[in-house]
CSV table of C-alpha atoms in Angstrom, one decimal:
chain,number,residue,atom,x,y,z
A,1,MET,CA,63.5,-54.3,97.5
A,2,SER,CA,67.2,-54.4,97.0
A,3,LYS,CA,68.4,-53.9,93.5
A,4,SER,CA,70.4,-57.1,93.8
A,5,LYS,CA,67.3,-59.1,93.6
A,6,THR,CA,66.3,-60.8,90.4
A,7,ALA,CA,63.1,-62.0,88.8
A,8,ALA,CA,62.5,-64.0,85.6
A,9,ILE,CA,59.5,-63.9,83.3
A,10,VAL,CA,59.3,-66.9,81.0
A,11,LEU,CA,57.1,-66.6,78.0
A,12,ALA,CA,55.5,-70.0,77.3
A,13,ALA,CA,51.9,-69.3,76.0
A,14,GLY,CA,52.5,-70.2,72.4
A,15,MET,CA,51.0,-73.5,71.0
A,16,GLY,CA,53.6,-73.6,68.3
A,17,THR,CA,51.5,-74.4,65.2
A,18,ARG,CA,54.5,-75.5,63.2
A,19,MET,CA,55.0,-78.3,65.7
A,20,LYS,CA,51.7,-79.7,64.5
A,21,SER,CA,51.0,-81.1,68.0
A,22,ALA,CA,48.3,-80.9,70.7
A,23,LEU,CA,51.1,-80.6,73.2
A,24,PRO,CA,52.2,-77.0,74.0
A,25,LYS,CA,55.4,-76.2,72.2
A,26,VAL,CA,57.5,-75.7,75.3
A,27,MET,CA,56.5,-79.1,76.7
A,28,HIS,CA,58.2,-81.0,73.9
A,29,PRO,CA,61.2,-82.8,75.5
A,30,VAL,CA,64.9,-82.4,74.9
A,31,ALA,CA,67.1,-85.1,76.5
A,32,GLY,CA,64.1,-86.5,78.4
A,33,ARG,CA,62.8,-83.2,79.9
A,34,PRO,CA,60.4,-80.5,78.6
A,35,MET,CA,62.4,-77.7,77.0
A,36,VAL,CA,60.8,-75.1,79.4
A,37,ASN,CA,62.2,-77.1,82.4
A,38,HIS,CA,65.7,-77.0,80.9
A,39,LEU,CA,65.4,-73.2,80.9
A,40,LEU,CA,63.9,-73.1,84.4
A,41,ALA,CA,66.8,-75.3,85.7
A,42,THR,CA,69.3,-72.8,84.3
A,43,VAL,CA,67.4,-69.9,85.8
A,44,GLN,CA,67.5,-71.7,89.2
A,45,THR,CA,71.3,-71.8,89.2
A,46,LEU,CA,71.3,-67.9,89.2
A,47,GLY,CA,69.5,-67.7,92.5
A,48,VAL,CA,66.5,-65.9,91.0
A,49,ASP,CA,64.1,-64.7,93.7
A,50,ARG,CA,60.9,-65.0,91.7
A,51,THR,CA,60.0,-66.8,88.5
A,52,VAL,CA,56.8,-66.3,86.7
A,53,VAL,CA,55.7,-68.4,83.7
A,54,VAL,CA,53.2,-67.0,81.2
A,55,VAL,CA,51.0,-69.8,79.9
A,56,GLY,CA,48.1,-69.9,77.5
A,57,PRO,CA,44.5,-71.1,78.1
A,58,ASP,CA,43.9,-74.8,78.9
A,59,MET,CA,47.6,-75.5,79.6
A,60,ASP,CA,47.1,-77.3,82.9
A,61,GLY,CA,49.8,-79.8,82.0
A,62,LEU,CA,52.3,-77.0,81.5
A,63,ARG,CA,51.3,-75.4,84.9
A,64,ARG,CA,52.0,-78.7,86.6
A,65,ALA,CA,55.3,-79.1,84.8
A,66,VAL,CA,56.6,-75.7,85.9
A,67,ALA,CA,55.4,-75.9,89.5
A,68,PRO,CA,56.1,-74.6,92.1
A,69,HIS,CA,56.8,-71.5,90.0
A,70,ALA,CA,54.0,-69.0,89.7
A,71,THR,CA,52.0,-69.0,86.4
A,72,VAL,CA,49.8,-66.3,84.8
A,73,GLU,CA,47.6,-66.7,81.8
A,74,GLN,CA,47.8,-64.8,78.5
A,75,THR,CA,44.3,-65.4,77.3
A,76,ASP,CA,44.6,-63.2,74.2
A,77,ARG,CA,47.9,-63.6,72.4
A,78,LEU,CA,48.5,-59.9,71.6
A,79,GLY,CA,52.3,-59.9,71.3
A,80,THR,CA,55.4,-60.2,73.5
A,81,ALA,CA,54.9,-56.9,75.4
A,82,HIS,CA,51.3,-58.0,76.2
A,83,ALA,CA,52.6,-61.4,77.4
A,84,VAL,CA,55.2,-59.8,79.8
A,85,ALA,CA,52.5,-57.4,81.1
A,86,GLN,CA,50.5,-60.4,82.4
A,87,ALA,CA,53.2,-61.0,85.0
A,88,ARG,CA,52.4,-57.6,86.7
A,89,PRO,CA,50.3,-59.1,89.6
A,90,GLU,CA,53.1,-61.5,90.5
A,91,LEU,CA,55.8,-58.7,90.4
A,92,ASP,CA,53.9,-55.9,92.0
A,93,GLY,CA,56.4,-53.6,93.8
A,94,PHE,CA,59.4,-55.5,92.5
A,95,ASP,CA,62.2,-53.1,91.6
A,96,GLY,CA,65.1,-55.5,91.1
A,97,ASP,CA,66.3,-56.9,87.7
A,98,VAL,CA,63.9,-58.7,85.5
A,99,LEU,CA,65.0,-61.3,83.0
A,100,VAL,CA,62.6,-61.9,80.1
A,101,LEU,CA,63.1,-65.3,78.6
A,102,TYR,CA,61.4,-67.7,76.2
A,103,GLY,CA,60.4,-71.2,77.0
A,104,ASP,CA,61.2,-72.4,73.5
A,105,THR,CA,64.9,-71.4,73.9
A,106,PRO,CA,66.2,-74.2,76.2
A,107,LEU,CA,69.9,-74.0,75.4
A,108,ILE,CA,70.8,-70.5,76.8
A,109,SER,CA,73.5,-70.8,79.4
A,110,ALA,CA,73.7,-69.5,83.0
A,111,GLU,CA,76.9,-67.8,82.2
A,112,THR,CA,75.3,-65.7,79.4
A,113,LEU,CA,72.4,-64.7,81.7
A,114,ALA,CA,74.9,-63.8,84.5
A,115,ARG,CA,76.7,-61.5,82.1
A,116,MET,CA,73.4,-59.8,81.3
A,117,LEU,CA,72.7,-59.2,85.0
A,118,GLU,CA,76.3,-57.8,85.5
A,119,ALA,CA,75.7,-55.4,82.6
A,120,ARG,CA,72.4,-54.2,84.0
A,121,ARG,CA,74.0,-53.5,87.4
A,122,ALA,CA,77.1,-51.8,86.0
A,123,VAL,CA,77.6,-48.1,85.3
A,124,PRO,CA,75.6,-46.5,83.7
A,125,ALA,CA,72.9,-48.9,84.9
A,126,PRO,CA,71.1,-49.4,81.5
A,127,ALA,CA,67.3,-49.6,81.7
A,128,VAL,CA,67.3,-52.4,79.2
A,129,VAL,CA,70.0,-55.0,78.4
A,130,VAL,CA,69.4,-56.9,75.2
A,131,LEU,CA,71.0,-60.3,74.4
A,132,GLY,CA,72.4,-60.1,70.9
A,133,PHE,CA,74.1,-62.6,68.6
A,134,ARG,CA,75.8,-62.8,65.2
A,135,PRO,CA,74.2,-65.5,63.1
A,136,ASP,CA,75.8,-66.8,59.9
A,137,GLN,CA,72.5,-65.9,58.1
A,138,PRO,CA,70.9,-62.9,59.8
A,139,GLY,CA,67.8,-63.2,57.6
A,140,SER,CA,64.6,-62.1,59.3
A,141,TYR,CA,66.2,-61.4,62.7
A,142,GLY,CA,65.8,-57.9,64.1
A,143,ARG,CA,69.0,-55.8,63.9
A,144,LEU,CA,70.6,-54.1,66.9
A,145,VAL,CA,71.6,-50.5,66.0
A,146,MET,CA,74.5,-49.4,68.2
A,147,GLY,CA,75.8,-46.0,68.8
A,148,GLY,CA,78.5,-44.3,70.8
A,149,ASP,CA,76.6,-44.7,74.1
A,150,GLY,CA,75.2,-48.2,73.6
A,151,LEU,CA,72.1,-49.6,72.0
A,152,GLU,CA,70.1,-47.0,70.1
A,153,ALA,CA,67.3,-49.1,68.5
A,154,ILE,CA,66.0,-52.5,67.5
A,155,VAL,CA,64.9,-52.5,63.9
A,156,GLU,CA,62.8,-55.4,62.5
A,157,ALA,CA,64.2,-56.8,59.3
A,158,LYS,CA,61.1,-56.0,57.3
A,159,ASP,CA,61.4,-52.3,58.4
A,160,ALA,CA,65.2,-52.1,58.0
A,161,THR,CA,67.0,-50.0,55.4
A,162,PRO,CA,69.7,-51.8,53.3
A,163,GLU,CA,72.3,-50.3,55.5
A,164,GLN,CA,70.6,-51.6,58.6
A,165,LEU,CA,70.2,-55.1,57.1
A,166,ALA,CA,73.9,-55.2,56.7
A,167,ILE,CA,74.3,-55.0,60.5
A,168,PRO,CA,75.6,-58.5,61.7
A,169,LEU,CA,74.4,-58.0,65.3
A,170,CYS,CA,70.9,-59.4,65.8
A,171,ASN,CA,68.2,-59.5,68.5
A,172,SER,CA,67.6,-62.8,70.3
A,173,GLY,CA,64.5,-61.4,72.1
A,174,VAL,CA,66.0,-62.1,75.6
A,175,MET,CA,66.2,-59.0,77.8
A,176,CYS,CA,67.2,-57.9,81.3
A,177,ILE,CA,65.2,-54.9,82.4
A,178,ASP,CA,65.1,-52.5,85.4
A,179,GLY,CA,62.1,-53.8,87.3
A,180,ALA,CA,61.3,-50.3,88.6
A,181,ARG,CA,60.7,-49.1,85.0
A,182,LEU,CA,59.5,-52.3,83.3
A,183,PHE,CA,55.7,-51.9,83.6
A,184,GLY,CA,55.8,-48.2,83.1
A,185,LEU,CA,57.5,-48.8,79.7
A,186,LEU,CA,55.1,-51.6,78.9
A,187,ASP,CA,52.1,-49.3,79.5
A,188,ARG,CA,53.3,-47.0,76.7
A,189,VAL,CA,53.9,-49.7,74.1
A,190,GLY,CA,51.4,-49.3,71.2
A,191,ASN,CA,50.1,-51.7,68.6
A,192,ALA,CA,50.2,-49.5,65.5
A,193,ASN,CA,51.8,-52.1,63.3
A,194,ALA,CA,50.7,-54.5,60.6
A,195,LYS,CA,49.8,-57.3,63.1
A,196,GLY,CA,48.2,-55.0,65.7
A,197,GLU,CA,50.4,-56.5,68.4
A,198,TYR,CA,52.3,-55.1,71.3
A,199,TYR,CA,56.1,-55.7,70.8
A,200,LEU,CA,58.5,-55.9,73.7
A,201,THR,CA,61.3,-54.5,71.4
A,202,ASP,CA,59.5,-51.1,71.5
A,203,ILE,CA,60.6,-50.5,75.1
A,204,VAL,CA,64.2,-49.8,73.8
A,205,ALA,CA,63.0,-46.8,71.8
A,206,LEU,CA,60.8,-45.7,74.7
A,207,ALA,CA,63.7,-45.9,77.2
A,208,ARG,CA,66.0,-44.0,74.8
A,209,ALA,CA,63.3,-41.3,74.4
A,210,ASP,CA,63.4,-40.9,78.2
A,211,GLY,CA,67.1,-40.4,78.1
A,212,LEU,CA,67.8,-43.8,79.6
A,213,PRO,CA,70.8,-45.8,78.3
A,214,CYS,CA,70.4,-49.3,76.9
A,215,ALA,CA,73.1,-51.9,76.3
A,216,VAL,CA,73.8,-55.2,74.5
A,217,VAL,CA,75.5,-58.4,75.7
A,218,GLU,CA,76.4,-61.0,73.0
A,219,GLY,CA,75.8,-64.7,73.2
A,220,ASP,CA,76.6,-67.6,70.9
A,221,GLU,CA,74.1,-68.6,68.1
A,222,ALA,CA,73.9,-72.2,69.3
A,223,GLU,CA,72.6,-71.4,72.7
A,224,LEU,CA,70.0,-69.0,71.3
A,225,LEU,CA,68.3,-71.5,69.1
A,226,GLY,CA,64.5,-71.1,69.3
A,227,VAL,CA,62.5,-74.3,68.7
A,228,ASN,CA,59.5,-73.7,66.5
A,229,SER,CA,59.3,-76.9,64.6
A,230,ARG,CA,60.1,-80.6,64.9
A,231,THR,CA,63.2,-80.0,62.7
A,232,GLU,CA,64.5,-77.4,65.1
A,233,LEU,CA,63.6,-79.7,68.1
A,234,ALA,CA,65.9,-82.3,66.5
A,235,VAL,CA,68.7,-79.7,66.1
A,236,ALA,CA,68.3,-78.8,69.8
A,237,GLU,CA,68.4,-82.5,70.8
A,238,GLY,CA,71.6,-82.9,68.8
A,239,ILE,CA,73.3,-79.9,70.6
A,240,VAL,CA,72.3,-81.1,74.0
A,241,GLN,CA,73.4,-84.7,73.3
A,242,ALA,CA,76.8,-83.4,72.2
A,243,ARG,CA,77.1,-81.6,75.5
A,244,LEU,CA,76.1,-84.6,77.5
A,245,ARG,CA,78.5,-86.9,75.7
A,246,ARG,CA,81.3,-84.5,76.3
A,247,ALA,CA,80.4,-84.3,79.9
A,248,ALA,CA,80.4,-88.1,80.2
A,249,THR,CA,83.8,-88.5,78.7
A,250,ASP,CA,85.2,-85.6,80.7
A,251,GLY,CA,83.8,-87.3,83.8
A,252,GLY,CA,85.8,-90.5,83.2
A,253,ALA,CA,83.5,-92.6,80.9
A,254,THR,CA,84.5,-94.3,77.7
A,255,LEU,CA,82.0,-94.1,74.8
A,256,THR,CA,83.0,-96.5,72.0
A,257,ALA,CA,80.7,-94.8,69.5
A,258,PRO,CA,79.6,-91.5,71.1
A,259,GLU,CA,77.3,-90.4,68.3
A,260,THR,CA,75.1,-93.5,68.9
A,261,VAL,CA,74.8,-93.1,72.7
A,262,PHE,CA,71.8,-91.0,73.9
A,263,PHE,CA,71.6,-89.5,77.4
A,264,SER,CA,68.9,-87.9,79.5
A,265,HIS,CA,69.5,-84.6,81.2
A,266,ASP,CA,69.9,-86.3,84.6
A,267,THR,CA,72.0,-89.4,83.6
A,268,ARG,CA,74.8,-90.0,86.2
A,269,LEU,CA,77.8,-92.1,85.2
A,270,GLY,CA,80.5,-93.2,87.6
A,271,ARG,CA,84.3,-93.3,86.8
A,272,ASP,CA,85.7,-95.9,84.5
A,273,VAL,CA,82.4,-96.8,82.9
A,274,SER,CA,82.5,-98.1,79.4
A,275,VAL,CA,79.5,-97.7,77.1
A,276,GLY,CA,79.2,-99.6,73.9
A,277,PRO,CA,77.3,-98.5,70.7
A,278,PHE,CA,73.6,-97.8,70.5
A,279,VAL,CA,72.9,-97.4,74.2
A,280,THR,CA,70.0,-95.2,75.4
A,281,PHE,CA,69.7,-93.7,78.9
A,282,GLY,CA,66.2,-92.6,79.8
A,283,PRO,CA,65.4,-90.3,82.7
A,284,GLY,CA,66.5,-91.2,86.2
A,285,VAL,CA,69.5,-93.4,85.6
A,286,THR,CA,72.5,-93.7,87.9
A,287,ILE,CA,75.5,-95.9,87.0
A,288,GLY,CA,78.2,-96.8,89.5
A,289,ASP,CA,82.0,-97.0,88.9
A,290,GLY,CA,83.7,-99.6,86.7
A,291,VAL,CA,80.5,-100.7,85.0
A,292,GLU,CA,80.7,-102.3,81.5
A,293,ILE,CA,77.7,-101.5,79.3
A,294,LYS,CA,77.7,-103.5,76.1
A,295,GLY,CA,75.8,-102.4,73.0
A,296,PHE,CA,72.1,-101.9,72.3
A,297,CYS,CA,71.0,-101.5,76.0
A,298,HIS,CA,68.1,-99.4,77.2
A,299,PHE,CA,67.8,-98.0,80.7
A,300,GLU,CA,65.2,-95.9,82.5
A,301,ASP,CA,64.6,-94.9,86.1
A,302,CYS,CA,67.1,-97.4,87.5
A,303,THR,CA,70.2,-97.7,89.6
A,304,VAL,CA,73.3,-99.8,88.8
A,305,GLY,CA,76.1,-100.4,91.4
A,306,ASP,CA,79.8,-100.8,90.9
A,307,GLY,CA,81.5,-103.4,88.7
A,308,VAL,CA,78.3,-104.5,87.0
A,309,ILE,CA,78.3,-106.0,83.5
A,310,LEU,CA,75.2,-105.2,81.4
A,311,GLY,CA,74.1,-106.4,78.0
A,312,PRO,CA,74.3,-106.5,75.1
A,313,TYR,CA,70.5,-105.9,74.5
A,314,ALA,CA,69.7,-105.5,78.2
A,315,ARG,CA,66.8,-103.5,79.4
A,316,LEU,CA,66.4,-102.0,82.8
A,317,ARG,CA,63.0,-100.6,83.4
A,318,PRO,CA,61.7,-98.3,86.2
A,319,GLY,CA,62.5,-99.5,89.6
A,320,ALA,CA,65.3,-101.8,88.6
A,321,GLU,CA,68.3,-101.9,91.1
A,322,VAL,CA,71.3,-103.9,90.1
A,323,ARG,CA,73.9,-104.1,92.8
A,324,ASN,CA,77.6,-104.4,92.9
A,325,GLY,CA,79.2,-107.1,90.7
A,326,ALA,CA,76.0,-108.4,89.2
A,327,HIS,CA,75.7,-109.6,85.6
A,328,ILE,CA,72.7,-108.7,83.4
A,329,GLY,CA,73.1,-110.3,80.0
A,330,ASN,CA,71.7,-110.3,76.5
A,331,PHE,CA,67.9,-109.9,76.1
A,332,VAL,CA,67.3,-109.7,79.8
A,333,GLU,CA,64.6,-107.3,81.1
A,334,ILE,CA,64.5,-106.2,84.7
A,335,LYS,CA,61.5,-104.2,86.1
A,336,LYS,CA,60.9,-103.1,89.7
A,337,ALA,CA,63.3,-105.6,91.0
A,338,VAL,CA,66.5,-105.8,93.0
A,339,VAL,CA,69.4,-108.0,91.7
A,340,GLU,CA,71.8,-108.2,94.6
A,341,ASP,CA,75.6,-108.4,94.7
A,342,GLY,CA,77.2,-110.9,92.4
A,343,ALA,CA,73.9,-112.4,91.1
A,344,LYS,CA,73.8,-113.4,87.4
A,345,VAL,CA,70.9,-113.1,85.0
A,346,ASN,CA,72.7,-113.7,81.7
A,347,HIS,CA,70.2,-114.8,79.0
A,348,LEU,CA,66.7,-114.3,77.6
A,349,THR,CA,65.0,-113.6,81.0
A,350,TYR,CA,62.3,-111.4,82.5
A,351,ILE,CA,62.6,-110.5,86.2
A,352,GLY,CA,59.8,-108.3,87.3
A,353,ASP,CA,58.5,-107.4,90.9
A,354,ALA,CA,61.2,-109.5,92.4
A,355,ARG,CA,64.4,-109.9,94.5
A,356,VAL,CA,67.3,-111.9,93.2
A,357,GLY,CA,69.6,-112.7,96.2
A,358,ALA,CA,73.3,-112.3,96.3
A,359,GLY,CA,75.2,-114.8,94.2
A,360,ALA,CA,72.1,-116.4,92.7
A,361,ASN,CA,72.2,-117.7,89.1
A,362,ILE,CA,69.1,-117.4,86.9
A,363,GLY,CA,69.1,-119.7,83.9
A,364,ALA,CA,68.2,-118.7,80.3
A,365,GLY,CA,64.5,-118.3,79.6
A,366,THR,CA,63.4,-117.8,83.2
A,367,ILE,CA,60.3,-115.7,83.8
A,368,THR,CA,58.9,-114.3,87.0
A,369,CYS,CA,55.1,-114.5,86.3
A,370,ASN,CA,54.2,-111.4,88.3
A,371,TYR,CA,50.8,-110.5,86.9
A,372,ASP,CA,47.6,-112.4,87.3
A,373,GLY,CA,45.5,-110.2,85.0
A,374,PHE,CA,44.4,-107.9,87.9
A,375,LEU,CA,47.3,-107.5,90.4
A,376,LYS,CA,51.1,-107.6,90.5
A,377,HIS,CA,52.8,-110.1,92.9
A,378,HIS,CA,56.3,-110.5,94.2
A,379,THR,CA,58.9,-113.2,93.6
A,380,ASP,CA,61.7,-113.7,96.2
A,381,ILE,CA,64.8,-115.6,95.1
A,382,GLY,CA,67.2,-116.3,97.9
A,383,ALA,CA,71.0,-115.9,98.0
A,384,GLY,CA,73.0,-118.5,96.1
A,385,ALA,CA,69.8,-120.0,94.5
A,386,PHE,CA,70.1,-121.7,91.1
A,387,ILE,CA,67.1,-121.4,88.7
A,388,GLY,CA,67.3,-123.8,85.8
A,389,SER,CA,66.7,-122.7,82.3
A,390,ASN,CA,63.2,-122.2,80.9
A,391,SER,CA,61.6,-122.0,84.4
A,392,ALA,CA,58.5,-120.0,85.3
A,393,LEU,CA,58.2,-118.8,88.8
A,394,VAL,CA,54.5,-118.0,89.4
A,395,ALA,CA,54.2,-115.2,92.0
A,396,PRO,CA,53.7,-114.8,94.8
A,397,VAL,CA,56.4,-117.3,95.5
A,398,ARG,CA,59.7,-117.6,97.5
A,399,ILE,CA,62.8,-119.6,96.5
A,400,GLY,CA,64.9,-120.2,99.6
A,401,ASP,CA,68.7,-119.6,99.9
A,402,GLY,CA,70.7,-122.1,98.1
A,403,ALA,CA,67.7,-123.9,96.5
A,404,ILE,CA,67.9,-125.4,93.1
A,405,VAL,CA,65.0,-125.3,90.6
A,406,GLY,CA,65.3,-127.9,87.8
A,407,ALA,CA,65.2,-126.7,84.2
A,408,GLY,CA,61.7,-126.4,82.7
A,409,SER,CA,59.9,-126.2,86.0
A,410,VAL,CA,56.7,-124.2,86.7
A,411,VAL,CA,57.0,-123.3,90.3
A,412,THR,CA,53.8,-122.3,92.1
A,413,ARG,CA,54.7,-123.0,95.8
A,414,ASP,CA,57.5,-121.9,98.0
A,415,VAL,CA,60.8,-123.8,97.9
A,416,GLU,CA,62.7,-124.4,101.1
A,417,ALA,CA,66.3,-123.3,101.4
A,418,ASN,CA,68.8,-125.8,99.8
A,419,ALA,CA,66.0,-127.9,98.4
A,420,LEU,CA,65.8,-129.3,94.8
A,421,THR,CA,62.5,-128.6,93.1
A,422,VAL,CA,61.5,-130.1,89.8
A,423,ALA,CA,58.0,-129.3,88.5
A,424,ARG,CA,57.5,-130.6,85.1
A,425,GLY,CA,55.7,-133.4,83.2
A,426,GLU,CA,57.2,-137.0,83.4
A,427,GLN,CA,59.5,-137.9,80.5
A,428,VAL,CA,58.3,-141.0,78.6
A,429,SER,CA,60.5,-142.9,76.0
A,430,ARG,CA,59.4,-145.5,73.5
A,431,ASN,CA,62.4,-147.2,72.0
A,432,GLY,CA,62.2,-147.6,68.2
A,433,TRP,CA,59.1,-145.5,67.8
A,434,ALA,CA,60.8,-142.9,65.7
A,435,ILE,CA,61.8,-145.4,63.0
A,436,ARG,CA,58.3,-146.9,62.8
A,437,PHE,CA,56.8,-143.3,62.6
A,438,ARG,CA,59.1,-142.3,59.7
A,439,GLU,CA,58.3,-145.5,57.8
A,440,ARG,CA,54.6,-145.0,58.2
A,441,MET,CA,54.6,-141.4,57.2
A,442,ALA,CA,56.8,-142.1,54.2
A,443,ALA,CA,54.4,-144.7,53.0
A,444,LEU,CA,51.5,-142.4,53.4
A,445,LYS,CA,53.3,-139.6,51.5
A,446,ASN,CA,54.0,-142.0,48.6
A,447,GLN,CA,50.4,-143.2,48.5
A,448,ARG,CA,49.1,-139.6,48.2
A,449,LYS,CA,51.5,-138.9,45.3
A,450,LYS,CA,50.1,-142.0,43.5
A,451,GLU,CA,46.6,-140.9,44.0
A,452,ALA,CA,47.4,-137.4,42.7
């Protein structure tokens, strides 16, 4: 194969005991997507030819999440070199560049990985390129010992001399390796250490002993954050949210209180969108141009057209489609329904499994009764229809164009276009009854006081 080809091995077999979870560590979400999928999306932008994900036993959910990429199983967790070696069957005969990455490091940038590939391909074509960084607190990170001709060694902190501990350049674990030499180096890695594990870092010393050069590319500490606990997961979420907020404002959106707005990795906002405080975008949300989103709204898997007004306290659930110029007001929930151009659903309403026609007006407290305890049914509200407040539309039912449903109605049959339907109990009035009622109850209350 041509040396310009690239493969990626993603190590994802760890359960992450500090997460205290039955979910594999790399499956914990950041901005609505498993952290391993953040990394895979970044790798994809590099045009990588093959990607192999190393998983642990009984991680079928992880296998599905990373599909269609190949997966191999590390049954016995015997160290990082052992994990990389499991990818041998998938990379048999591959002699391009191999990136070794970690599924719990979701923030690494494509630009950094591209610089590593450039360094691998540049003279003197180092056998191993290590990604280093300079943390504020080096602590237990391995140190990168540099010499006149590049990287000389990686020294673990516990094995380092005081002079080596003073080195500010640390090992992130990420590497770019000559694929023609990778598995030959791995075959020579031993496990004569306190843990009895096979460490990938040992290949640097092995390559140097063979007279092969090794090199270092530096990255930022923030992008190399490894997520090993719920606390670190929250830190990663904060970093990603800051990036997404910046991207939203750079793209032409106004965020009134950016620190209170939460995005998903795939949120799409049009130009001149305004977003009030405490708004949450779940996965799969697309917002058109000129949309006003008031505070405390929640959206997931929905589409919003141009010039729409939403909220406050509006909720768009999966399958909601709100078209141009529509209004969705306070405490309104839309689920698997289309609200067409210019329609208004302004107050305290649930619209589920329905169509609301263009220009229709839905009164406060309206409910589309879409579920009979077994099946979901559809409600169709025609263009220009008016649904009075506190009405219940029992699906399946159709309200024709221009029809009016009187307030408080329970509609169980179709309504013709431009008809008036009132479906409620008859109002009965008894003049003077209230006075007599109050007098009778006051007398009864007094009598009980005397008896007490």
